[in-house]
Amino acid sequence: MCDQSNQRIQKLDSSGNLIAKWGSNITGDGDLKSPFGVATDAAGHVYVADLDSNRVEKFDNNGTFLTKWGSPGTATGQFDSPGAIAVGPGPSGNVYVGDAGGRVQLFDQNGTYLRQFGGQGTGDGQFFRADGIAIDGMGNIYVTDENTHRVSKFDPNGVFLTKLGSVGRGNGQFELPVAIAADNSGLVYVADVNLDRVQKFDSNGVFLASWGSQGTGPGQFNNPSGIAVDKSGNVFVSDSVNNRIQEFDANGVLLTMWGNLQAGAGPGQFDFPAGMAVDGSGNVFVADLYNLRIDKFAPWPQITGTTVVGKDLTITGQSFQNSPVVLINDADESAFISSNSPTSIVLHRKPKKLGLHAGPNTIEVTDQGHHGSNVFTLTL
C-alpha cells in the first residue's frame, strides 16, 4: 500500500496483517514523498507515480527498490505532478505516465524514454491534464480528462481513435471522470467523482450500464477516485471519502467491501484511498492518499475440496486440524454445519469469499446471495 503521509509502502495479507513495508519521508532510492498512482506489470513489479517528487519508482512485488526515473520539468522524461500510471499488456509492456502537463509519456520497464502523445488543449487527442490511464488487452490506450469531461481512446502507437462522453448527467456523460480501467476483452469502466457512479462501455465507446449513487450504503460512493479490474472481470472501486474499497462483478453486483467509513491509519484502514491496481496473482494495491502509503491485499483464500466431520478443513494457505465443520457444495447452494450445534447456516449460493478474521479457530463467510450480502462467523 502506498503510504503518502509516512512516505512508505506497507504489505499486508488478506486479513489486513502487516507483512512488510518500504519507503520513508525522504527522497532517496525507494523513498516516497507523495505517492498517488500505482500500477503493476506482468511479472508483478510495482510502479508508483509520486506527485511531489515528480518521478516514478519501481519495486519488486516484495517492496525491494529496483529503479527510478523522472524529475520536475516539461522536457522529455520529466514530469509535472504525475498522477496517472499504467502498464501495457505482455511481459515487456511499456509504462505510461500522465501528468498535469496534458501529455502521456511512454517508457520501457527500466525507465528509458520512448515517446509521448497528447498535449494541452480541447481538440481531438488533447487533454487539459491526463487524470487516469487504462490499457486494454489489445494495447489500446484510454485517457480520462476531468476538465474536458471525456475519455480519449488511442491505438497502441498513440494515434487518436475516438472519444467517449460529454458533459452531463445522462447515460454515457460525465462531470468529473478521473479513474478508468479496461479489461482484456475491451470493456471500459469509468468512475466519476462528482456523479458518484461507475459507467461501463464496450470497446467502441457504446454505453452499456452504470451503477452507484451518492451515499454510504453498500454499492454507493462518495468521490470514487480509483478503479481496477482483475483477470476474472471483477471491478474494484476506491470509495475515497467513505474510506473503503468495494468489489463488484462486471455487471455492477456488489461482491464484497473492506475498510471503514471513518478514516484510519491501521492495517486495512484508509484515509482517502485513491489509485488502484490488481496484479496477475490477484493482489490488490491501493494508494492511500492521506496516510501516504500503498496497501497491498492478497486475494481471499478459496475453498478447495469437500470437508466432513473430523477431517481437515482446507483453505488455500490455511489448514485446520479436526475442524468440527461440514461443508456441503452443489451447483445451487452451500451449507456450513457446526458439529457443536444442530443449526445449519444455508447460503443462497456458493460463498464468494472465505477468510480468517477473528482468530485461528474462527472463520468468516461472506455470501453474496439473491438477497444481498450476508456475513456469518463460525467458531470451530
Tab-separated table of C-alpha atoms in Angstrom:
chain	number	residue	atom	x	y	z
A	1	MET	CA	0.000	0.000	0.000
A	2	CYS	CA	1.231	3.479	-0.815
A	3	ASP	CA	1.553	5.471	2.439
A	4	GLN	CA	1.750	9.058	1.243
A	5	SER	CA	1.941	10.863	4.601
A	6	ASN	CA	4.540	8.495	6.048
A	7	GLN	CA	6.127	8.044	2.590
A	8	ARG	CA	6.262	4.271	2.721
A	9	ILE	CA	4.716	1.167	1.239
A	10	GLN	CA	3.210	-1.456	3.514
A	11	LYS	CA	2.404	-5.036	2.504
A	12	LEU	CA	-0.478	-6.834	4.209
A	13	ASP	CA	-2.101	-10.233	3.883
A	14	SER	CA	-5.802	-10.646	3.074
A	15	SER	CA	-6.732	-10.282	6.741
A	16	GLY	CA	-5.026	-6.907	6.977
A	17	ASN	CA	-1.937	-8.188	8.804
A	18	LEU	CA	1.265	-6.276	8.093
A	19	ILE	CA	3.797	-8.369	6.151
A	20	ALA	CA	6.337	-5.766	5.068
A	21	LYS	CA	6.766	-2.054	4.481
A	22	TRP	CA	9.101	0.118	2.496
A	23	GLY	CA	9.701	3.806	1.861
A	24	SER	CA	10.236	6.760	4.195
A	25	ASN	CA	9.749	10.510	4.483
A	26	ILE	CA	12.687	11.450	2.267
A	27	THR	CA	13.544	11.284	-1.414
A	28	GLY	CA	16.292	8.680	-1.610
A	29	ASP	CA	16.063	5.453	-3.543
A	30	GLY	CA	12.919	3.602	-2.542
A	31	ASP	CA	11.548	6.546	-0.564
A	32	LEU	CA	8.169	8.082	-1.317
A	33	LYS	CA	7.221	11.691	-0.842
A	34	SER	CA	3.720	11.885	-2.316
A	35	PRO	CA	2.750	8.552	-3.935
A	36	PHE	CA	-0.522	8.696	-5.830
A	37	GLY	CA	-0.698	6.369	-8.849
A	38	VAL	CA	0.151	2.673	-8.764
A	39	ALA	CA	0.435	0.027	-11.494
A	40	THR	CA	1.825	-3.478	-11.937
A	41	ASP	CA	3.372	-5.330	-14.865
A	42	ALA	CA	3.022	-8.954	-15.986
A	43	ALA	CA	5.897	-10.042	-13.731
A	44	GLY	CA	4.363	-8.433	-10.643
A	45	HIS	CA	6.651	-5.409	-10.416
A	46	VAL	CA	5.060	-2.372	-8.791
A	47	TYR	CA	5.324	1.145	-10.249
A	48	VAL	CA	4.485	4.190	-8.136
A	49	ALA	CA	3.900	7.690	-9.535
A	50	ASP	CA	4.976	10.275	-6.962
A	51	LEU	CA	3.258	13.649	-7.385
A	52	ASP	CA	5.605	15.852	-5.375
A	53	SER	CA	8.841	14.085	-6.258
A	54	ASN	CA	7.890	14.165	-9.955
A	55	ARG	CA	9.213	10.686	-10.539
A	56	VAL	CA	8.290	7.036	-10.969
A	57	GLU	CA	9.755	4.345	-8.720
A	58	LYS	CA	9.818	0.644	-9.497
A	59	PHE	CA	9.789	-2.093	-6.851
A	60	ASP	CA	9.577	-5.846	-6.920
A	61	ASN	CA	6.450	-7.475	-5.506
A	62	ASN	CA	8.007	-7.592	-2.030
A	63	GLY	CA	8.925	-3.913	-1.965
A	64	THR	CA	12.601	-4.077	-2.899
A	65	PHE	CA	13.600	-0.899	-4.727
A	66	LEU	CA	14.716	-1.527	-8.313
A	67	THR	CA	14.970	1.787	-10.146
A	68	LYS	CA	13.505	5.270	-10.542
A	69	TRP	CA	13.222	7.928	-13.212
A	70	GLY	CA	11.938	11.477	-13.709
A	71	SER	CA	12.492	14.974	-12.352
A	72	PRO	CA	10.459	18.214	-12.294
A	73	GLY	CA	10.031	19.868	-15.671
A	74	THR	CA	8.425	19.749	-19.091
A	75	ALA	CA	11.232	18.194	-21.132
A	76	THR	CA	11.071	14.593	-22.301
A	77	GLY	CA	11.367	12.225	-19.350
A	78	GLN	CA	10.426	14.941	-16.874
A	79	PHE	CA	7.085	15.300	-15.058
A	80	ASP	CA	4.634	17.890	-13.827
A	81	SER	CA	2.823	16.182	-10.905
A	82	PRO	CA	2.433	12.695	-12.391
A	83	GLY	CA	-0.691	11.009	-11.005
A	84	ALA	CA	-1.746	8.581	-13.750
A	85	ILE	CA	0.214	5.423	-14.490
A	86	ALA	CA	-0.469	2.165	-16.331
A	87	VAL	CA	1.491	-0.713	-17.848
A	88	GLY	CA	0.771	-2.234	-21.242
A	89	PRO	CA	-0.008	-5.915	-21.796
A	90	GLY	CA	2.609	-8.633	-22.111
A	91	PRO	CA	5.936	-9.285	-20.398
A	92	SER	CA	7.581	-6.240	-21.975
A	93	GLY	CA	4.624	-3.878	-21.643
A	94	ASN	CA	5.582	-0.214	-21.684
A	95	VAL	CA	4.912	2.122	-18.768
A	96	TYR	CA	2.526	5.024	-19.499
A	97	VAL	CA	2.654	8.091	-17.254
A	98	GLY	CA	0.252	11.041	-17.402
A	99	ASP	CA	0.747	14.362	-15.667
A	100	ALA	CA	-0.694	17.855	-15.282
A	101	GLY	CA	1.067	18.954	-18.452
A	102	GLY	CA	-1.605	17.328	-20.599
A	103	ARG	CA	0.556	14.585	-22.070
A	104	VAL	CA	1.216	10.869	-21.719
A	105	GLN	CA	4.833	9.692	-21.836
A	106	LEU	CA	5.899	6.130	-22.626
A	107	PHE	CA	8.880	4.399	-21.070
A	108	ASP	CA	10.235	0.899	-21.126
A	109	GLN	CA	10.215	-1.001	-17.838
A	110	ASN	CA	13.675	0.333	-16.963
A	111	GLY	CA	12.610	3.950	-17.354
A	112	THR	CA	14.059	4.636	-20.813
A	113	TYR	CA	12.006	7.321	-22.553
A	114	LEU	CA	10.312	6.135	-25.769
A	115	ARG	CA	7.795	8.707	-26.958
A	116	GLN	CA	4.793	10.794	-25.932
A	117	PHE	CA	1.380	11.864	-27.170
A	118	GLY	CA	-1.323	14.345	-26.229
A	119	GLY	CA	-0.761	17.995	-25.414
A	120	GLN	CA	-2.820	20.586	-23.594
A	121	GLY	CA	-5.979	21.642	-25.358
A	122	THR	CA	-9.543	20.636	-26.167
A	123	GLY	CA	-9.023	19.203	-29.644
A	124	ASP	CA	-9.130	15.533	-30.524
A	125	GLY	CA	-6.282	13.707	-28.818
A	126	GLN	CA	-5.583	16.573	-26.422
A	127	PHE	CA	-6.201	16.896	-22.675
A	128	PHE	CA	-6.125	19.611	-20.098
A	129	ARG	CA	-4.438	17.032	-17.879
A	130	ALA	CA	-4.185	13.251	-18.030
A	131	ASP	CA	-6.072	12.170	-14.889
A	132	GLY	CA	-6.277	8.423	-15.483
A	133	ILE	CA	-4.874	5.875	-17.923
A	134	ALA	CA	-6.074	2.374	-18.808
A	135	ILE	CA	-4.864	-0.103	-21.421
A	136	ASP	CA	-6.974	-2.956	-22.794
A	137	GLY	CA	-5.806	-6.386	-23.863
A	138	MET	CA	-5.162	-5.192	-27.427
A	139	GLY	CA	-2.942	-2.352	-26.246
A	140	ASN	CA	-5.456	0.435	-26.898
A	141	ILE	CA	-4.984	3.358	-24.532
A	142	TYR	CA	-7.761	5.257	-22.720
A	143	VAL	CA	-7.117	8.589	-21.007
A	144	THR	CA	-9.544	10.497	-18.774
A	145	ASP	CA	-9.638	14.277	-18.509
A	146	GLU	CA	-11.951	15.709	-15.873
A	147	ASN	CA	-11.677	19.222	-17.299
A	148	THR	CA	-12.960	18.316	-20.764
A	149	HIS	CA	-15.406	15.733	-19.291
A	150	ARG	CA	-14.399	12.946	-21.638
A	151	VAL	CA	-12.307	9.871	-22.312
A	152	SER	CA	-9.955	9.767	-25.303
A	153	LYS	CA	-9.033	6.472	-26.967
A	154	PHE	CA	-5.734	5.892	-28.796
A	155	ASP	CA	-4.249	2.949	-30.644
A	156	PRO	CA	-1.090	1.287	-29.232
A	157	ASN	CA	1.057	3.826	-31.088
A	158	GLY	CA	-0.713	6.797	-29.525
A	159	VAL	CA	-2.772	7.662	-32.612
A	160	PHE	CA	-6.136	9.176	-31.656
A	161	LEU	CA	-9.112	6.940	-32.479
A	162	THR	CA	-12.224	8.302	-30.809
A	163	LYS	CA	-13.609	9.890	-27.673
A	164	LEU	CA	-16.258	8.903	-25.166
A	165	GLY	CA	-18.636	11.160	-23.305
A	166	SER	CA	-19.711	14.746	-22.993
A	167	VAL	CA	-20.564	16.951	-20.043
A	168	GLY	CA	-23.827	15.985	-18.367
A	169	ARG	CA	-25.586	13.524	-16.088
A	170	GLY	CA	-27.169	11.228	-18.669
A	171	ASN	CA	-26.027	7.782	-19.704
A	172	GLY	CA	-22.572	7.973	-21.231
A	173	GLN	CA	-21.989	11.506	-19.961
A	174	PHE	CA	-19.514	12.715	-17.349
A	175	GLU	CA	-18.936	15.551	-14.936
A	176	LEU	CA	-15.571	14.668	-13.408
A	177	PRO	CA	-14.253	11.407	-14.900
A	178	VAL	CA	-10.988	10.645	-13.138
A	179	ALA	CA	-10.412	6.909	-12.744
A	180	ILE	CA	-10.566	4.390	-15.581
A	181	ALA	CA	-9.945	0.680	-16.070
A	182	ALA	CA	-10.180	-1.697	-19.031
A	183	ASP	CA	-10.301	-5.482	-19.141
A	184	ASN	CA	-8.727	-7.851	-21.651
A	185	SER	CA	-11.921	-8.027	-23.733
A	186	GLY	CA	-12.056	-4.257	-24.191
A	187	LEU	CA	-14.764	-3.388	-21.680
A	188	VAL	CA	-14.080	0.035	-20.157
A	189	TYR	CA	-15.115	1.249	-16.704
A	190	VAL	CA	-15.052	4.943	-15.746
A	191	ALA	CA	-15.539	6.309	-12.226
A	192	ASP	CA	-16.984	9.825	-11.977
A	193	VAL	CA	-16.047	11.549	-8.709
A	194	ASN	CA	-18.824	14.123	-8.977
A	195	LEU	CA	-21.681	11.849	-10.064
A	196	ASP	CA	-20.591	9.063	-7.656
A	197	ARG	CA	-21.102	6.324	-10.202
A	198	VAL	CA	-19.294	3.847	-12.422
A	199	GLN	CA	-20.182	3.621	-16.099
A	200	LYS	CA	-19.409	0.662	-18.342
A	201	PHE	CA	-18.724	0.928	-22.091
A	202	ASP	CA	-17.811	-1.503	-24.838
A	203	SER	CA	-14.592	-1.147	-26.811
A	204	ASN	CA	-16.298	1.187	-29.293
A	205	GLY	CA	-17.456	3.554	-26.570
A	206	VAL	CA	-21.073	2.399	-26.561
A	207	PHE	CA	-22.675	2.860	-23.154
A	208	LEU	CA	-23.680	-0.446	-21.536
A	209	ALA	CA	-24.527	0.106	-17.868
A	210	SER	CA	-23.953	2.217	-14.780
A	211	TRP	CA	-24.192	1.750	-11.049
A	212	GLY	CA	-23.746	3.764	-7.892
A	213	SER	CA	-25.129	6.900	-6.297
A	214	GLN	CA	-24.017	9.291	-3.592
A	215	GLY	CA	-24.160	7.779	-0.121
A	216	THR	CA	-22.601	5.475	2.437
A	217	GLY	CA	-24.648	2.333	1.840
A	218	PRO	CA	-23.390	-0.797	0.056
A	219	GLY	CA	-22.876	-0.024	-3.613
A	220	GLN	CA	-22.960	3.729	-3.051
A	221	PHE	CA	-19.973	6.056	-3.373
A	222	ASN	CA	-18.571	9.320	-2.157
A	223	ASN	CA	-15.877	10.510	-4.560
A	224	PRO	CA	-14.762	7.253	-6.245
A	225	SER	CA	-11.195	8.123	-7.237
A	226	GLY	CA	-9.711	4.788	-8.257
A	227	ILE	CA	-10.804	1.729	-10.229
A	228	ALA	CA	-9.206	-1.543	-11.358
A	229	VAL	CA	-10.270	-4.824	-12.973
A	230	ASP	CA	-8.853	-8.271	-12.228
A	231	LYS	CA	-8.357	-11.083	-14.739
A	232	SER	CA	-11.779	-12.531	-13.822
A	233	GLY	CA	-13.501	-9.274	-14.739
A	234	ASN	CA	-14.287	-8.196	-11.182
A	235	VAL	CA	-14.232	-4.420	-10.661
A	236	PHE	CA	-12.602	-2.793	-7.622
A	237	VAL	CA	-13.508	0.810	-6.752
A	238	SER	CA	-11.811	3.165	-4.301
A	239	ASP	CA	-14.705	4.772	-2.423
A	240	SER	CA	-12.451	7.584	-1.336
A	241	VAL	CA	-14.390	9.760	1.127
A	242	ASN	CA	-16.070	6.649	2.569
A	243	ASN	CA	-12.573	5.233	3.168
A	244	ARG	CA	-13.294	1.782	1.771
A	245	ILE	CA	-12.857	-0.461	-1.241
A	246	GLN	CA	-15.863	-2.064	-2.918
A	247	GLU	CA	-15.674	-5.028	-5.285
A	248	PHE	CA	-18.310	-5.701	-7.958
A	249	ASP	CA	-18.807	-8.210	-10.708
A	250	ALA	CA	-18.770	-6.985	-14.303
A	251	ASN	CA	-22.479	-6.163	-14.122
A	252	GLY	CA	-22.203	-3.990	-11.036
A	253	VAL	CA	-23.397	-6.567	-8.475
A	254	LEU	CA	-21.673	-5.903	-5.159
A	255	LEU	CA	-19.422	-8.781	-4.082
A	256	THR	CA	-17.617	-7.518	-1.026
A	257	MET	CA	-16.099	-4.436	0.604
A	258	TRP	CA	-13.451	-3.607	3.151
A	259	GLY	CA	-12.311	-0.542	5.032
A	260	ASN	CA	-14.271	1.736	7.319
A	261	LEU	CA	-16.444	4.801	6.850
A	262	GLN	CA	-14.123	6.529	9.304
A	263	ALA	CA	-10.579	7.398	8.293
A	264	GLY	CA	-7.884	5.354	9.986
A	265	ALA	CA	-4.199	4.554	9.730
A	266	GLY	CA	-4.205	0.957	10.968
A	267	PRO	CA	-3.671	-2.092	8.754
A	268	GLY	CA	-6.584	-2.413	6.338
A	269	GLN	CA	-7.826	1.091	7.116
A	270	PHE	CA	-7.728	4.034	4.732
A	271	ASP	CA	-7.648	7.790	4.705
A	272	PHE	CA	-8.838	8.638	1.182
A	273	PRO	CA	-7.932	5.599	-0.934
A	274	ALA	CA	-7.178	6.739	-4.486
A	275	GLY	CA	-5.397	4.905	-7.326
A	276	MET	CA	-5.648	1.119	-7.587
A	277	ALA	CA	-4.064	-1.806	-9.421
A	278	VAL	CA	-4.524	-5.587	-9.461
A	279	ASP	CA	-1.625	-7.852	-10.446
A	280	GLY	CA	-1.836	-11.177	-12.253
A	281	SER	CA	-1.968	-13.090	-8.969
A	282	GLY	CA	-4.977	-11.119	-7.756
A	283	ASN	CA	-3.112	-8.922	-5.267
A	284	VAL	CA	-4.826	-5.555	-4.885
A	285	PHE	CA	-2.741	-2.400	-4.467
A	286	VAL	CA	-4.377	0.769	-3.117
A	287	ALA	CA	-2.818	4.230	-2.967
A	288	ASP	CA	-3.893	5.572	0.435
A	289	LEU	CA	-3.540	9.292	-0.168
A	290	TYR	CA	-3.550	10.925	3.266
A	291	ASN	CA	-1.872	8.003	5.003
A	292	LEU	CA	0.867	8.418	2.394
A	293	ARG	CA	1.194	4.726	1.645
A	294	ILE	CA	0.266	1.883	-0.677
A	295	ASP	CA	-1.644	-1.051	0.800
A	296	LYS	CA	-1.254	-4.490	-0.717
A	297	PHE	CA	-4.017	-7.038	-0.123
A	298	ALA	CA	-3.672	-10.685	-1.066
A	299	PRO	CA	-6.585	-12.496	-2.736
A	300	TRP	CA	-9.143	-14.055	-0.447
A	301	PRO	CA	-8.481	-17.767	0.178
A	302	GLN	CA	-10.588	-20.063	-1.935
A	303	ILE	CA	-12.392	-23.196	-0.752
A	304	THR	CA	-10.815	-26.418	-2.015
A	305	GLY	CA	-12.268	-29.893	-1.798
A	306	THR	CA	-15.027	-31.231	0.419
A	307	THR	CA	-14.827	-31.363	4.212
A	308	VAL	CA	-16.535	-33.830	6.523
A	309	VAL	CA	-16.704	-34.027	10.317
A	310	GLY	CA	-13.372	-34.948	11.859
A	311	LYS	CA	-11.401	-34.121	8.708
A	312	ASP	CA	-9.273	-31.130	7.869
A	313	LEU	CA	-10.980	-28.013	6.560
A	314	THR	CA	-8.602	-26.993	3.816
A	315	ILE	CA	-8.483	-23.434	2.513
A	316	THR	CA	-5.768	-22.176	0.223
A	317	GLY	CA	-2.949	-21.135	2.523
A	318	GLN	CA	-4.637	-22.435	5.713
A	319	SER	CA	-5.380	-25.842	7.243
A	320	PHE	CA	-7.495	-26.586	10.326
A	321	GLN	CA	-6.872	-29.894	12.048
A	322	ASN	CA	-10.007	-31.846	13.075
A	323	SER	CA	-12.262	-28.885	12.434
A	324	PRO	CA	-15.855	-29.676	13.526
A	325	VAL	CA	-17.391	-28.258	10.364
A	326	VAL	CA	-19.130	-29.893	7.436
A	327	LEU	CA	-19.019	-28.137	4.079
A	328	ILE	CA	-21.650	-29.228	1.568
A	329	ASN	CA	-21.402	-27.986	-2.022
A	330	ASP	CA	-23.582	-28.486	-5.054
A	331	ALA	CA	-24.487	-26.451	-8.106
A	332	ASP	CA	-27.013	-24.238	-6.354
A	333	GLU	CA	-26.213	-23.866	-2.675
A	334	SER	CA	-23.759	-24.449	0.120
A	335	ALA	CA	-24.287	-25.182	3.806
A	336	PHE	CA	-21.932	-24.814	6.720
A	337	ILE	CA	-22.860	-27.074	9.653
A	338	SER	CA	-21.130	-26.915	13.004
A	339	SER	CA	-20.972	-30.234	14.868
A	340	ASN	CA	-21.236	-28.211	18.071
A	341	SER	CA	-24.700	-27.041	17.100
A	342	PRO	CA	-27.664	-28.634	15.314
A	343	THR	CA	-28.216	-25.382	13.414
A	344	SER	CA	-27.292	-25.224	9.761
A	345	ILE	CA	-26.481	-21.945	8.033
A	346	VAL	CA	-27.739	-22.305	4.477
A	347	LEU	CA	-26.375	-19.886	1.891
A	348	HIS	CA	-28.208	-18.891	-1.280
A	349	ARG	CA	-25.261	-19.952	-3.398
A	350	LYS	CA	-21.631	-20.842	-3.002
A	351	PRO	CA	-19.847	-18.290	-0.826
A	352	LYS	CA	-17.882	-15.740	-2.770
A	353	LYS	CA	-15.213	-15.231	-0.142
A	354	LEU	CA	-13.898	-17.191	2.784
A	355	GLY	CA	-11.245	-15.859	5.112
A	356	LEU	CA	-9.868	-15.764	8.642
A	357	HIS	CA	-10.575	-12.669	10.680
A	358	ALA	CA	-11.439	-13.189	14.324
A	359	GLY	CA	-8.776	-15.718	15.279
A	360	PRO	CA	-7.199	-19.074	14.444
A	361	ASN	CA	-10.375	-21.016	15.313
A	362	THR	CA	-12.897	-18.717	13.650
A	363	ILE	CA	-13.840	-18.362	10.003
A	364	GLU	CA	-15.910	-15.622	8.473
A	365	VAL	CA	-18.002	-16.425	5.421
A	366	THR	CA	-19.278	-13.705	3.134
A	367	ASP	CA	-22.137	-14.845	0.925
A	368	GLN	CA	-23.384	-12.783	-1.979
A	369	GLY	CA	-26.817	-14.344	-2.391
A	370	HIS	CA	-30.064	-13.325	-4.001
A	371	HIS	CA	-30.943	-11.140	-1.038
A	372	GLY	CA	-27.729	-9.173	-0.777
A	373	SER	CA	-24.549	-9.661	1.191
A	374	ASN	CA	-24.577	-11.714	4.387
A	375	VAL	CA	-21.675	-12.334	6.723
A	376	PHE	CA	-21.586	-15.307	9.089
A	377	THR	CA	-18.907	-16.036	11.665
A	378	LEU	CA	-18.403	-19.691	12.571
A	379	THR	CA	-16.455	-20.782	15.631
A	380	LEU	CA	-14.619	-24.053	15.131
